Structure formats: C-alpha cells, structure tokens
mmCIF file of C-alpha atoms and ligand atoms in Angstrom:
data_model
loop_
_atom_site.group_PDB
_atom_site.id
_atom_site.type_symbol
_atom_site.label_atom_id
_atom_site.label_comp_id
_atom_site.label_asym_id
_atom_site.label_seq_id
_atom_site.Cartn_x
_atom_site.Cartn_y
_atom_site.Cartn_z
ATOM 1 C CA MET A 29 -4.237 -38.631 -25.767
ATOM 2 C CA THR A 30 -3.899 -41.015 -22.828
ATOM 3 C CA VAL A 31 -6.666 -39.540 -20.685
ATOM 4 C CA SER A 32 -10.400 -39.844 -21.206
ATOM 5 C CA LYS A 33 -13.141 -37.531 -19.979
ATOM 6 C CA ASP A 34 -14.285 -40.378 -17.718
ATOM 7 C CA SER A 35 -11.128 -39.953 -15.661
ATOM 8 C CA ILE A 36 -11.987 -38.951 -12.117
ATOM 9 C CA VAL A 37 -10.222 -35.794 -10.974
ATOM 10 C CA THR A 38 -9.896 -34.871 -7.312
ATOM 11 C CA VAL A 39 -8.723 -31.395 -6.343
ATOM 12 C CA ALA A 40 -7.591 -31.110 -2.719
ATOM 13 C CA GLY A 41 -7.725 -27.637 -1.177
ATOM 14 C CA ALA A 42 -10.697 -25.404 -1.969
ATOM 15 C CA GLY A 43 -8.863 -22.098 -1.582
ATOM 16 C CA LEU A 44 -8.073 -19.540 -4.238
ATOM 17 C CA MET A 45 -6.250 -21.977 -6.534
ATOM 18 C CA GLY A 46 -8.263 -25.127 -5.844
ATOM 19 C CA THR A 47 -11.459 -23.279 -6.740
ATOM 20 C CA GLY A 48 -10.017 -22.259 -10.100
ATOM 21 C CA ILE A 49 -8.516 -25.674 -10.843
ATOM 22 C CA ALA A 50 -11.748 -27.528 -10.010
ATOM 23 C CA HIS A 51 -13.655 -25.092 -12.237
ATOM 24 C CA ALA A 52 -11.222 -25.773 -15.117
ATOM 25 C CA PHE A 53 -11.664 -29.557 -14.914
ATOM 26 C CA ALA A 54 -15.444 -29.479 -14.369
ATOM 27 C CA VAL A 55 -16.085 -27.129 -17.280
ATOM 28 C CA SER A 56 -13.888 -29.325 -19.490
ATOM 29 C CA GLY A 57 -16.109 -32.346 -18.841
ATOM 30 C CA PHE A 58 -14.248 -34.274 -16.120
ATOM 31 C CA PRO A 59 -16.082 -35.708 -13.108
ATOM 32 C CA THR A 60 -14.469 -33.389 -10.565
ATOM 33 C CA ARG A 61 -14.410 -33.672 -6.791
ATOM 34 C CA LEU A 62 -13.281 -30.733 -4.724
ATOM 35 C CA PHE A 63 -12.015 -31.680 -1.269
ATOM 36 C CA ASP A 64 -11.186 -29.517 1.764
ATOM 37 C CA ILE A 65 -11.205 -29.963 5.534
ATOM 38 C CA SER A 66 -13.240 -26.788 5.820
ATOM 39 C CA ASP A 67 -16.949 -26.955 4.902
ATOM 40 C CA ALA A 68 -17.033 -23.170 4.793
ATOM 41 C CA GLN A 69 -14.250 -23.151 2.168
ATOM 42 C CA LEU A 70 -16.087 -25.758 0.118
ATOM 43 C CA GLU A 71 -19.297 -23.709 0.143
ATOM 44 C CA LYS A 72 -17.373 -20.561 -0.756
ATOM 45 C CA ALA A 73 -15.602 -22.380 -3.586
ATOM 46 C CA LYS A 74 -18.840 -23.771 -4.975
ATOM 47 C CA SER A 75 -20.559 -20.407 -5.069
ATOM 48 C CA SER A 76 -17.470 -18.826 -6.594
ATOM 49 C CA ILE A 77 -17.484 -21.446 -9.379
ATOM 50 C CA GLU A 78 -21.223 -20.857 -9.926
ATOM 51 C CA HIS A 79 -20.547 -17.128 -10.122
ATOM 52 C CA THR A 80 -17.717 -17.595 -12.681
ATOM 53 C CA LEU A 81 -19.904 -19.912 -14.785
ATOM 54 C CA GLU A 82 -22.792 -17.410 -14.674
ATOM 55 C CA GLY A 83 -20.374 -14.694 -15.784
ATOM 56 C CA GLY A 84 -19.303 -16.900 -18.687
ATOM 57 C CA VAL A 85 -22.916 -17.362 -19.781
ATOM 58 C CA ARG A 86 -23.659 -13.629 -19.436
ATOM 59 C CA LEU A 87 -20.644 -12.728 -21.576
ATOM 60 C CA GLY A 88 -21.606 -15.304 -24.218
ATOM 61 C CA LYS A 89 -18.444 -17.358 -23.649
ATOM 62 C CA LEU A 90 -20.397 -20.375 -22.426
ATOM 63 C CA GLU A 91 -23.769 -21.905 -23.330
ATOM 64 C CA ARG A 92 -26.226 -22.332 -20.479
ATOM 65 C CA THR A 93 -26.132 -26.103 -21.088
ATOM 66 C CA GLU A 94 -22.322 -26.069 -20.708
ATOM 67 C CA ALA A 95 -22.532 -24.181 -17.423
ATOM 68 C CA ASP A 96 -25.175 -26.635 -16.145
ATOM 69 C CA ALA A 97 -23.062 -29.600 -17.237
ATOM 70 C CA ALA A 98 -20.021 -28.147 -15.428
ATOM 71 C CA LEU A 99 -22.012 -27.878 -12.195
ATOM 72 C CA ASN A 100 -23.259 -31.439 -12.639
ATOM 73 C CA ASN A 101 -19.652 -32.590 -12.997
ATOM 74 C CA LEU A 102 -18.639 -30.954 -9.723
ATOM 75 C CA SER A 103 -19.049 -32.342 -6.222
ATOM 76 C CA VAL A 104 -17.686 -30.799 -3.042
ATOM 77 C CA ILE A 105 -16.621 -33.331 -0.420
ATOM 78 C CA SER A 106 -15.047 -33.058 3.036
ATOM 79 C CA ASP A 107 -14.214 -36.762 3.441
ATOM 80 C CA ILE A 108 -10.965 -37.791 1.764
ATOM 81 C CA SER A 109 -11.962 -41.468 1.533
ATOM 82 C CA VAL A 110 -14.914 -40.420 -0.646
ATOM 83 C CA ALA A 111 -13.136 -37.606 -2.493
ATOM 84 C CA ALA A 112 -10.104 -39.670 -3.514
ATOM 85 C CA LYS A 113 -11.911 -42.956 -4.185
ATOM 86 C CA ASP A 114 -10.799 -44.383 -7.545
ATOM 87 C CA SER A 115 -9.314 -41.054 -8.521
ATOM 88 C CA ASP A 116 -7.232 -41.018 -11.722
ATOM 89 C CA LEU A 117 -5.717 -37.593 -11.095
ATOM 90 C CA PHE A 118 -5.300 -36.095 -7.645
ATOM 91 C CA VAL A 119 -4.286 -32.425 -7.751
ATOM 92 C CA GLU A 120 -3.168 -31.198 -4.371
ATOM 93 C CA THR A 121 -3.353 -27.464 -3.841
ATOM 94 C CA VAL A 122 -3.662 -27.279 -0.056
ATOM 95 C CA SER A 123 -1.749 -24.699 1.998
ATOM 96 C CA GLU A 124 1.931 -24.240 1.151
ATOM 97 C CA ASN A 125 3.258 -26.405 3.984
ATOM 98 C CA LEU A 126 5.218 -29.620 3.465
ATOM 99 C CA SER A 127 3.766 -31.556 6.389
ATOM 100 C CA ILE A 128 0.174 -30.677 5.429
ATOM 101 C CA LYS A 129 0.840 -31.747 1.837
ATOM 102 C CA HIS A 130 2.487 -34.990 3.022
ATOM 103 C CA ALA A 131 -0.437 -35.845 5.294
ATOM 104 C CA VAL A 132 -3.010 -35.210 2.542
ATOM 105 C CA LEU A 133 -1.132 -37.311 -0.015
ATOM 106 C CA GLN A 134 -0.499 -40.180 2.377
ATOM 107 C CA ASP A 135 -4.214 -40.327 3.009
ATOM 108 C CA ALA A 136 -5.337 -39.841 -0.576
ATOM 109 C CA THR A 137 -3.145 -42.530 -2.108
ATOM 110 C CA LYS A 138 -4.852 -45.166 0.070
ATOM 111 C CA TYR A 139 -8.032 -44.613 -1.945
ATOM 112 C CA MET A 140 -6.893 -43.598 -5.432
ATOM 113 C CA LYS A 141 -7.059 -45.867 -8.455
ATOM 114 C CA PRO A 142 -3.869 -47.933 -8.792
ATOM 115 C CA GLY A 143 -2.050 -46.166 -11.609
ATOM 116 C CA GLY A 144 -3.576 -42.798 -10.751
ATOM 117 C CA ILE A 145 -1.195 -39.844 -10.690
ATOM 118 C CA VAL A 146 -0.639 -36.958 -8.284
ATOM 119 C CA GLY A 147 -0.113 -33.347 -9.351
ATOM 120 C CA THR A 148 1.094 -30.786 -6.834
ATOM 121 C CA ASN A 149 0.452 -27.083 -7.352
ATOM 122 C CA THR A 150 3.172 -26.012 -4.929
ATOM 123 C CA SER A 151 4.708 -22.617 -5.691
ATOM 124 C CA ALA A 152 8.095 -23.154 -4.112
ATOM 125 C CA LEU A 153 8.362 -26.510 -2.299
ATOM 126 C CA SER A 154 10.328 -29.376 -3.818
ATOM 127 C CA VAL A 155 8.256 -31.813 -5.907
ATOM 128 C CA THR A 156 10.921 -34.427 -5.168
ATOM 129 C CA GLU A 157 10.488 -33.926 -1.421
ATOM 130 C CA ILE A 158 6.684 -33.884 -1.638
ATOM 131 C CA ALA A 159 6.878 -37.227 -3.487
ATOM 132 C CA THR A 160 8.927 -38.944 -0.776
ATOM 133 C CA VAL A 161 5.837 -39.983 1.197
ATOM 134 C CA LEU A 162 4.429 -42.046 -1.659
ATOM 135 C CA ASP A 163 5.295 -45.699 -2.220
ATOM 136 C CA ASP A 164 5.754 -44.815 -5.878
ATOM 137 C CA PRO A 165 7.207 -41.301 -6.281
ATOM 138 C CA SER A 166 7.318 -41.732 -10.074
ATOM 139 C CA LYS A 167 3.618 -40.832 -10.101
ATOM 140 C CA VAL A 168 4.138 -37.366 -8.633
ATOM 141 C CA VAL A 169 4.562 -34.288 -10.800
ATOM 142 C CA GLY A 170 4.329 -30.527 -10.310
ATOM 143 C CA MET A 171 1.324 -28.841 -11.944
ATOM 144 C CA HIS A 172 1.901 -25.159 -11.381
ATOM 145 C CA PHE A 173 -1.228 -23.176 -12.270
ATOM 146 C CA PHE A 174 -1.627 -19.403 -12.376
ATOM 147 C CA ASN A 175 -4.172 -17.133 -10.793
ATOM 148 C CA PRO A 176 -6.893 -16.574 -11.962
ATOM 149 C CA VAL A 177 -6.939 -20.120 -13.329
ATOM 150 C CA HIS A 178 -9.931 -19.614 -15.634
ATOM 151 C CA LYS A 179 -8.077 -16.808 -17.456
ATOM 152 C CA MET A 180 -4.438 -17.901 -17.321
ATOM 153 C CA LYS A 181 -3.469 -20.394 -20.014
ATOM 154 C CA LEU A 182 -0.154 -21.637 -18.659
ATOM 155 C CA VAL A 183 0.673 -24.679 -16.541
ATOM 156 C CA GLU A 184 4.304 -25.273 -15.630
ATOM 157 C CA ILE A 185 4.770 -29.041 -15.417
ATOM 158 C CA VAL A 186 7.565 -29.632 -12.923
ATOM 159 C CA LEU A 187 9.644 -32.796 -12.951
ATOM 160 C CA GLY A 188 10.832 -34.168 -9.634
ATOM 161 C CA ILE A 189 13.835 -36.476 -9.629
ATOM 162 C CA ALA A 190 11.615 -39.571 -9.830
ATOM 163 C CA THR A 191 8.775 -38.343 -12.099
ATOM 164 C CA SER A 192 8.292 -40.925 -14.856
ATOM 165 C CA GLU A 193 7.848 -40.376 -18.593
ATOM 166 C CA LYS A 194 4.398 -41.931 -18.319
ATOM 167 C CA THR A 195 3.335 -39.504 -15.594
ATOM 168 C CA LEU A 196 4.678 -36.603 -17.650
ATOM 169 C CA SER A 197 2.821 -37.681 -20.747
ATOM 170 C CA GLN A 198 -0.477 -38.121 -18.868
ATOM 171 C CA THR A 199 -0.023 -34.714 -17.224
ATOM 172 C CA LYS A 200 0.514 -33.050 -20.600
ATOM 173 C CA ASP A 201 -2.698 -34.678 -21.811
ATOM 174 C CA TYR A 202 -4.691 -33.479 -18.799
ATOM 175 C CA CYS A 203 -3.408 -29.937 -19.384
ATOM 176 C CA GLU A 204 -4.375 -30.087 -23.044
ATOM 177 C CA ALA A 205 -7.800 -31.499 -22.159
ATOM 178 C CA ILE A 206 -8.559 -28.451 -19.990
ATOM 179 C CA GLY A 207 -7.351 -26.030 -22.658
ATOM 180 C CA LYS A 208 -4.061 -25.093 -20.996
ATOM 181 C CA THR A 209 -0.666 -24.702 -22.606
ATOM 182 C CA SER A 210 1.942 -26.631 -20.675
ATOM 183 C CA ILE A 211 5.692 -26.270 -20.505
ATOM 184 C CA VAL A 212 8.075 -28.735 -18.861
ATOM 185 C CA VAL A 213 10.533 -27.529 -16.240
ATOM 186 C CA ASN A 214 13.094 -29.458 -14.226
ATOM 187 C CA GLU A 215 12.632 -28.760 -10.533
ATOM 188 C CA SER A 216 14.670 -25.623 -9.824
ATOM 189 C CA PRO A 217 14.252 -22.470 -7.712
ATOM 190 C CA GLY A 218 11.549 -20.157 -9.063
ATOM 191 C CA LEU A 219 10.898 -22.466 -12.053
ATOM 192 C CA THR A 220 10.782 -20.284 -15.182
ATOM 193 C CA THR A 221 8.040 -17.797 -14.369
ATOM 194 C CA SER A 222 8.748 -16.732 -10.772
ATOM 195 C CA ARG A 223 12.473 -16.556 -11.500
ATOM 196 C CA MET A 224 12.030 -14.307 -14.549
ATOM 197 C CA SER A 225 9.376 -12.156 -12.936
ATOM 198 C CA ALA A 226 11.438 -11.686 -9.750
ATOM 199 C CA MET A 227 14.469 -10.713 -11.832
ATOM 200 C CA MET A 228 12.523 -8.091 -13.832
ATOM 201 C CA GLY A 229 10.800 -6.633 -10.773
ATOM 202 C CA ASN A 230 14.121 -6.401 -8.940
ATOM 203 C CA GLU A 231 15.884 -4.765 -11.894
ATOM 204 C CA ALA A 232 13.050 -2.242 -12.295
ATOM 205 C CA MET A 233 13.479 -1.321 -8.616
ATOM 206 C CA TRP A 234 17.242 -0.900 -9.049
ATOM 207 C CA MET A 235 16.508 1.475 -11.956
ATOM 208 C CA LEU A 236 14.011 3.401 -9.863
ATOM 209 C CA GLN A 237 16.476 3.627 -6.980
ATOM 210 C CA GLU A 238 19.241 4.870 -9.287
ATOM 211 C CA GLY A 239 16.929 7.502 -10.798
ATOM 212 C CA THR A 240 17.218 6.035 -14.307
ATOM 213 C CA ALA A 241 13.581 6.918 -15.072
ATOM 214 C CA SER A 242 10.291 7.530 -13.290
ATOM 215 C CA ALA A 243 8.151 4.583 -12.136
ATOM 216 C CA GLU A 244 5.538 5.458 -14.747
ATOM 217 C CA ASP A 245 8.140 5.554 -17.528
ATOM 218 C CA ILE A 246 9.764 2.245 -16.518
ATOM 219 C CA ASP A 247 6.338 0.587 -16.633
ATOM 220 C CA THR A 248 5.469 2.284 -19.946
ATOM 221 C CA ALA A 249 8.781 1.074 -21.398
ATOM 222 C CA LEU A 250 7.889 -2.574 -20.803
ATOM 223 C CA ARG A 251 4.249 -2.196 -21.837
ATOM 224 C CA MET A 252 4.908 -0.261 -25.054
ATOM 225 C CA GLY A 253 8.394 -1.499 -25.921
ATOM 226 C CA PHE A 254 7.855 -5.206 -25.272
ATOM 227 C CA ASN A 255 4.069 -5.525 -25.340
ATOM 228 C CA HIS A 256 3.948 -6.719 -21.726
ATOM 229 C CA PRO A 257 0.366 -6.352 -20.479
ATOM 230 C CA MET A 258 1.668 -4.726 -17.315
ATOM 231 C CA GLY A 259 4.882 -2.983 -16.262
ATOM 232 C CA PRO A 260 7.173 -4.663 -13.680
ATOM 233 C CA LEU A 261 6.423 -2.096 -10.980
ATOM 234 C CA GLU A 262 2.653 -2.281 -11.489
ATOM 235 C CA LEU A 263 2.983 -6.067 -11.397
ATOM 236 C CA GLY A 264 5.017 -5.940 -8.167
ATOM 237 C CA ASP A 265 2.292 -3.760 -6.621
ATOM 238 C CA MET A 266 -0.257 -6.385 -7.619
ATOM 239 C CA THR A 267 1.760 -9.407 -6.423
ATOM 240 C CA GLY A 268 2.823 -7.648 -3.222
ATOM 241 C CA TRP A 269 6.417 -6.532 -2.508
ATOM 242 C CA ASP A 270 6.446 -8.613 0.689
ATOM 243 C CA THR A 271 5.849 -11.761 -1.410
ATOM 244 C CA ARG A 272 8.354 -10.516 -4.005
ATOM 245 C CA LEU A 273 10.961 -9.996 -1.288
ATOM 246 C CA SER A 274 10.576 -13.494 0.139
ATOM 247 C CA VAL A 275 10.891 -15.012 -3.353
ATOM 248 C CA LEU A 276 13.992 -12.879 -4.032
ATOM 249 C CA LYS A 277 15.569 -13.941 -0.734
ATOM 250 C CA HIS A 278 14.973 -17.585 -1.660
ATOM 251 C CA LEU A 279 16.437 -17.098 -5.154
ATOM 252 C CA HIS A 280 19.385 -15.131 -3.736
ATOM 253 C CA SER A 281 20.203 -17.971 -1.349
ATOM 254 C CA THR A 282 19.864 -20.669 -4.005
ATOM 255 C CA LEU A 283 20.922 -19.031 -7.274
ATOM 256 C CA GLY A 284 23.315 -16.355 -6.096
ATOM 257 C CA GLU A 285 24.225 -12.710 -6.236
ATOM 258 C CA LYS A 286 22.197 -11.675 -9.280
ATOM 259 C CA PHE A 287 19.034 -12.063 -7.188
ATOM 260 C CA ARG A 288 20.181 -9.876 -4.266
ATOM 261 C CA PRO A 289 17.025 -7.937 -3.343
ATOM 262 C CA CYS A 290 17.213 -4.238 -4.196
ATOM 263 C CA PRO A 291 17.439 -2.196 -0.942
ATOM 264 C CA LEU A 292 14.463 -0.120 -2.063
ATOM 265 C CA ILE A 293 12.241 -3.221 -1.889
ATOM 266 C CA ILE A 294 13.460 -3.953 1.632
ATOM 267 C CA LYS A 295 12.766 -0.337 2.632
ATOM 268 C CA MET A 296 9.280 -0.375 1.097
ATOM 269 C CA VAL A 297 8.350 -3.615 2.825
ATOM 270 C CA ALA A 298 9.612 -2.277 6.167
ATOM 271 C CA ALA A 299 7.382 0.769 5.638
ATOM 272 C CA GLY A 300 4.337 -1.441 5.001
ATOM 273 C CA ARG A 301 4.181 -0.328 1.359
ATOM 274 C CA HIS A 302 3.374 -3.801 0.104
ATOM 275 C CA GLY A 303 1.375 -2.716 -2.935
ATOM 276 C CA ARG A 304 -2.317 -2.720 -3.808
ATOM 277 C CA LYS A 305 -3.279 -4.741 -0.746
ATOM 278 C CA THR A 306 -2.005 -2.039 1.639
ATOM 279 C CA GLY A 307 -3.125 0.836 -0.597
ATOM 280 C CA HIS A 308 0.478 1.908 -1.170
ATOM 281 C CA GLY A 309 3.392 0.366 -3.028
ATOM 282 C CA VAL A 310 5.365 1.979 -5.820
ATOM 283 C CA TYR A 311 2.043 3.729 -6.552
ATOM 284 C CA LYS A 312 -0.759 4.874 -4.243
ATOM 285 C CA TYR A 313 -4.276 3.422 -4.476
ATOM 286 C CA GLU A 314 -7.595 4.893 -3.429
ATOM 287 C CA ASP A 315 -10.786 2.781 -3.536
ATOM 288 C CA GLY A 316 -8.754 0.121 -5.357
ATOM 289 C CA LYS A 317 -7.776 2.569 -8.120
ATOM 290 C CA ARG A 318 -4.298 3.862 -8.788
ATOM 291 C CA VAL A 319 -3.805 7.544 -8.023
ATOM 292 C CA PRO A 320 -2.507 9.213 -11.208
ATOM 293 C CA GLY A 321 1.027 10.584 -10.899
ATOM 294 C CA SER A 322 1.614 8.800 -7.567
ATOM 295 C CA GLY A 323 4.664 6.776 -8.683
ATOM 296 C CA LEU A 324 7.562 6.836 -6.220
ATOM 297 C CA LYS A 325 9.846 9.727 -7.270
ATOM 298 C CA PRO A 326 13.586 8.968 -7.505
ATOM 299 C CA SER A 327 14.341 12.342 -5.902
ATOM 300 C CA LEU A 328 12.326 11.410 -2.818
ATOM 301 C CA ILE A 329 13.979 8.035 -2.203
HETATM 302 N N1 NAD B 22 -2.136 -18.022 -4.764
HETATM 303 C C1 NAD B 22 -1.456 -18.156 -5.901
HETATM 304 O O1 NAD B 22 -1.384 -17.230 -6.753
HETATM 305 C C2 NAD B 22 -0.773 -19.472 -6.198
HETATM 306 C C3 NAD B 22 -0.306 -19.704 -7.499
HETATM 307 C C4 NAD B 22 0.268 -20.944 -7.802
HETATM 308 C C5 NAD B 22 0.385 -21.917 -6.808
HETATM 309 N N2 NAD B 22 -0.067 -21.649 -5.533
HETATM 310 C C6 NAD B 22 0.039 -22.725 -4.533
HETATM 311 O O2 NAD B 22 -1.245 -23.359 -4.437
HETATM 312 C C7 NAD B 22 -1.435 -23.873 -3.106
HETATM 313 C C8 NAD B 22 -2.700 -23.273 -2.501
HETATM 314 O O3 NAD B 22 -2.623 -21.888 -2.541
HETATM 315 P P1 NAD B 22 -3.920 -20.967 -2.363
HETATM 316 O O4 NAD B 22 -3.480 -19.581 -2.695
HETATM 317 O O5 NAD B 22 -5.080 -21.558 -3.058
HETATM 318 O O6 NAD B 22 -4.120 -21.093 -0.778
HETATM 319 P P2 NAD B 22 -5.444 -20.892 0.095
HETATM 320 O O7 NAD B 22 -4.982 -20.522 1.449
HETATM 321 O O8 NAD B 22 -6.397 -19.974 -0.610
HETATM 322 O O9 NAD B 22 -6.107 -22.353 0.113
HETATM 323 C C9 NAD B 22 -5.565 -23.439 0.801
HETATM 324 C C10 NAD B 22 -6.701 -24.391 1.140
HETATM 325 O O10 NAD B 22 -6.136 -25.589 1.685
HETATM 326 C C11 NAD B 22 -7.048 -26.047 2.652
HETATM 327 N N3 NAD B 22 -6.387 -27.008 3.544
HETATM 328 C C12 NAD B 22 -5.474 -26.782 4.492
HETATM 329 N N4 NAD B 22 -5.109 -27.939 5.089
HETATM 330 C C13 NAD B 22 -5.829 -28.915 4.481
HETATM 331 C C14 NAD B 22 -5.915 -30.323 4.658
HETATM 332 N N5 NAD B 22 -5.184 -30.952 5.568
HETATM 333 N N6 NAD B 22 -6.761 -31.017 3.870
HETATM 334 C C15 NAD B 22 -7.504 -30.368 2.940
HETATM 335 N N7 NAD B 22 -7.479 -29.042 2.727
HETATM 336 C C16 NAD B 22 -6.648 -28.324 3.496
HETATM 337 C C17 NAD B 22 -7.515 -24.794 3.372
HETATM 338 O O11 NAD B 22 -8.722 -25.028 4.088
HETATM 339 C C18 NAD B 22 -7.685 -23.842 2.191
HETATM 340 O O12 NAD B 22 -8.998 -23.888 1.689
HETATM 341 C C19 NAD B 22 -0.168 -23.514 -2.345
HETATM 342 O O13 NAD B 22 0.721 -24.610 -2.405
HETATM 343 C C20 NAD B 22 0.385 -22.323 -3.113
HETATM 344 O O14 NAD B 22 1.781 -22.166 -2.954
HETATM 345 C C21 NAD B 22 -0.662 -20.460 -5.206
#
C-alpha cells in the first residue's frame, strides 16, 4: 500500500457524485476536503453526508464513533487555494464540461503537494485531453465512480495516454483503502460499463420492437436467467432513455454500426417518455411506483 490515511484528499464538485465520493473518503479515515464554487451545494452536500451517516448508524452498519469521526474528517471549502493546499489526491467531479474541468485543475495544481495525483470522475470526456492542461499529465487518471457511491463497489480506473505506472498503483491503493473494487480500463468510448449497458439496453429495445417478448418478460429473463438485479428495460427507465440515447449516439459514431440506436428509443425520447423521471418510459409510474402491467406492448408500437 503506497497511500497512508494521513493523505489529504480533495474532492472538487459537491454535486451528486462529489457528495458520495467525499463521504467514501471521510468514512474511510482520510482528511477530506469538499470544494465547490457554490456554498449552497456545499451545505446540501454536508447535510446529505450527515443523513447517510445517520442512516448507517440507525441500520447498525456504522458505530456512532465512526460516524462522528467521518464528520470530523470532512471539511467543506469554497476557496480552492485552501481546499487544494498540500493535497495528495485531488478528485475532480465538477460538471461534465472540458473547459470547467481544465480551469479547476489548472488552479488546483498550483496548491497541491508536489507528487500529488489527480483523479477525474468524467463519464465520457477524454482523460488524455483533461490531462493536457497539467505540466505533468502522467499524474492524471480516470476514477469513474458509480451512483450511489456509498452502495456501489466499483471504480473504473481509466488510463490516459500519459498516465504513469506510479499514478496507477497509487490510485488502486486509494480505491482499496475506501473499500472499492477497481478495474483498469484503457481510455475508450463507454469504458466497460457504459458500453455493455448501452448494448444490452439497445438490444432489449430491438427485441421489444420486433415483438420477441413483452417488456416484463424481457426484464424477467435477465433477472431470473442471469441473476441481474434489474432487467435492461427497467434499468433504462431508471437511467433515462434520453441519456441512453446520447450515449448510444456517441458509441455509434465512435465504435460503429452495432451501436445504432434502436428506432423505438428515438421515438420514446421524442414523445418525452424518458423513464422514471417523466413518469413514463417503457413502463408507467405513479407516485414513483411502477404501474403493474404497464409495459409497452409490442402490438401497440
Ligand atoms: N451522475 C452520475 O451518475 C455520474 C456517474 C459517474 C460520473 N459522473 C460524472 O461526475 C461529474 C459530476 O457529475 P454530477 O452528477 O455529480 O454533477 P452535478 O451537476 O450534480 O454536480 C456538479 C457540481 O460541480 C460544481 N461546479 C461547477 N463548476 C465548478 C467549478 N468551476 N468549481 C467547482 N465546482 C464546480 C457544481 O456547483 C455542482 O455542485 C461529471 O463529470 C459526470 O459526468 C456522473
């Protein structure tokens, strides 16, 4: 193990993912600083972390002393010169926009410990391109976390063209230290997870469109036949078919014909049937609950 629990971790971006990532490091014993330009986001993130820790104590997954220690480890800071000072690991998880990420990293690296490394939680941008603003791009690596971070065990470690062996090995150690299982992926469209998930969701939609089986039965097939916790159509409803479609378009343009989006997805998105968030996707939802028997019927397509 090349990292110690004295290592200072800075998480930049206190949104959905940054909140979860800061929680993971703080509860694992690292001095953790959560940085955002928005004070409101920082407050929201802090109370969300408190809420998750309280839930852990209530469910008996965490001792009260551990929850208190996690909160002691956490500081929320809106000044980058303070947040990044002497940082050993800087995890950027600000909005998915290259120029915002570049600006944050250019600033942060002025203050970080020499030898500190930078992890980026980008979903789809190039780690190689993100790293171009640093004097030493060998210190930049992708750390792709999953939502909700406190429940999801996986981190995809993504290698940019310049990522060094040393950076990789330190990143693996950080992942292990926060109880995550890491895999190593060369930078490529959709990495392993989004690529596989997009492929399955698309194929399930082709089957639905062709009338191969009902939506319910396609989902049951994957849950019961392969032990997937969720069927591909249920999962698409949760992720949002609008998001699915933009990922598929990206994969189609980079990886080719096998990712051509199924026309039924395009039609559903045009109709505003984006999934749970709009109350209607492949299934209908009322008060956040799926309406039984509401799966899109092949005969009605
Ligand atoms: N949402 C997911 O399921 C998911 C999963 C894996 C990776 N990601 C990636 O994680 C990153 C963040 O996603 P999110 O869903 O948490 O987004 P989000 O919109 O919830 O949070 C983004 C945060 O970045 C902050 N921010 C914007 N500009 C900033 C700046 N200049 N300095 C500091 N903070 C700034 C915003 O105030 C906001 O709090 C993105 O790159 C996204 O692609 C998201």
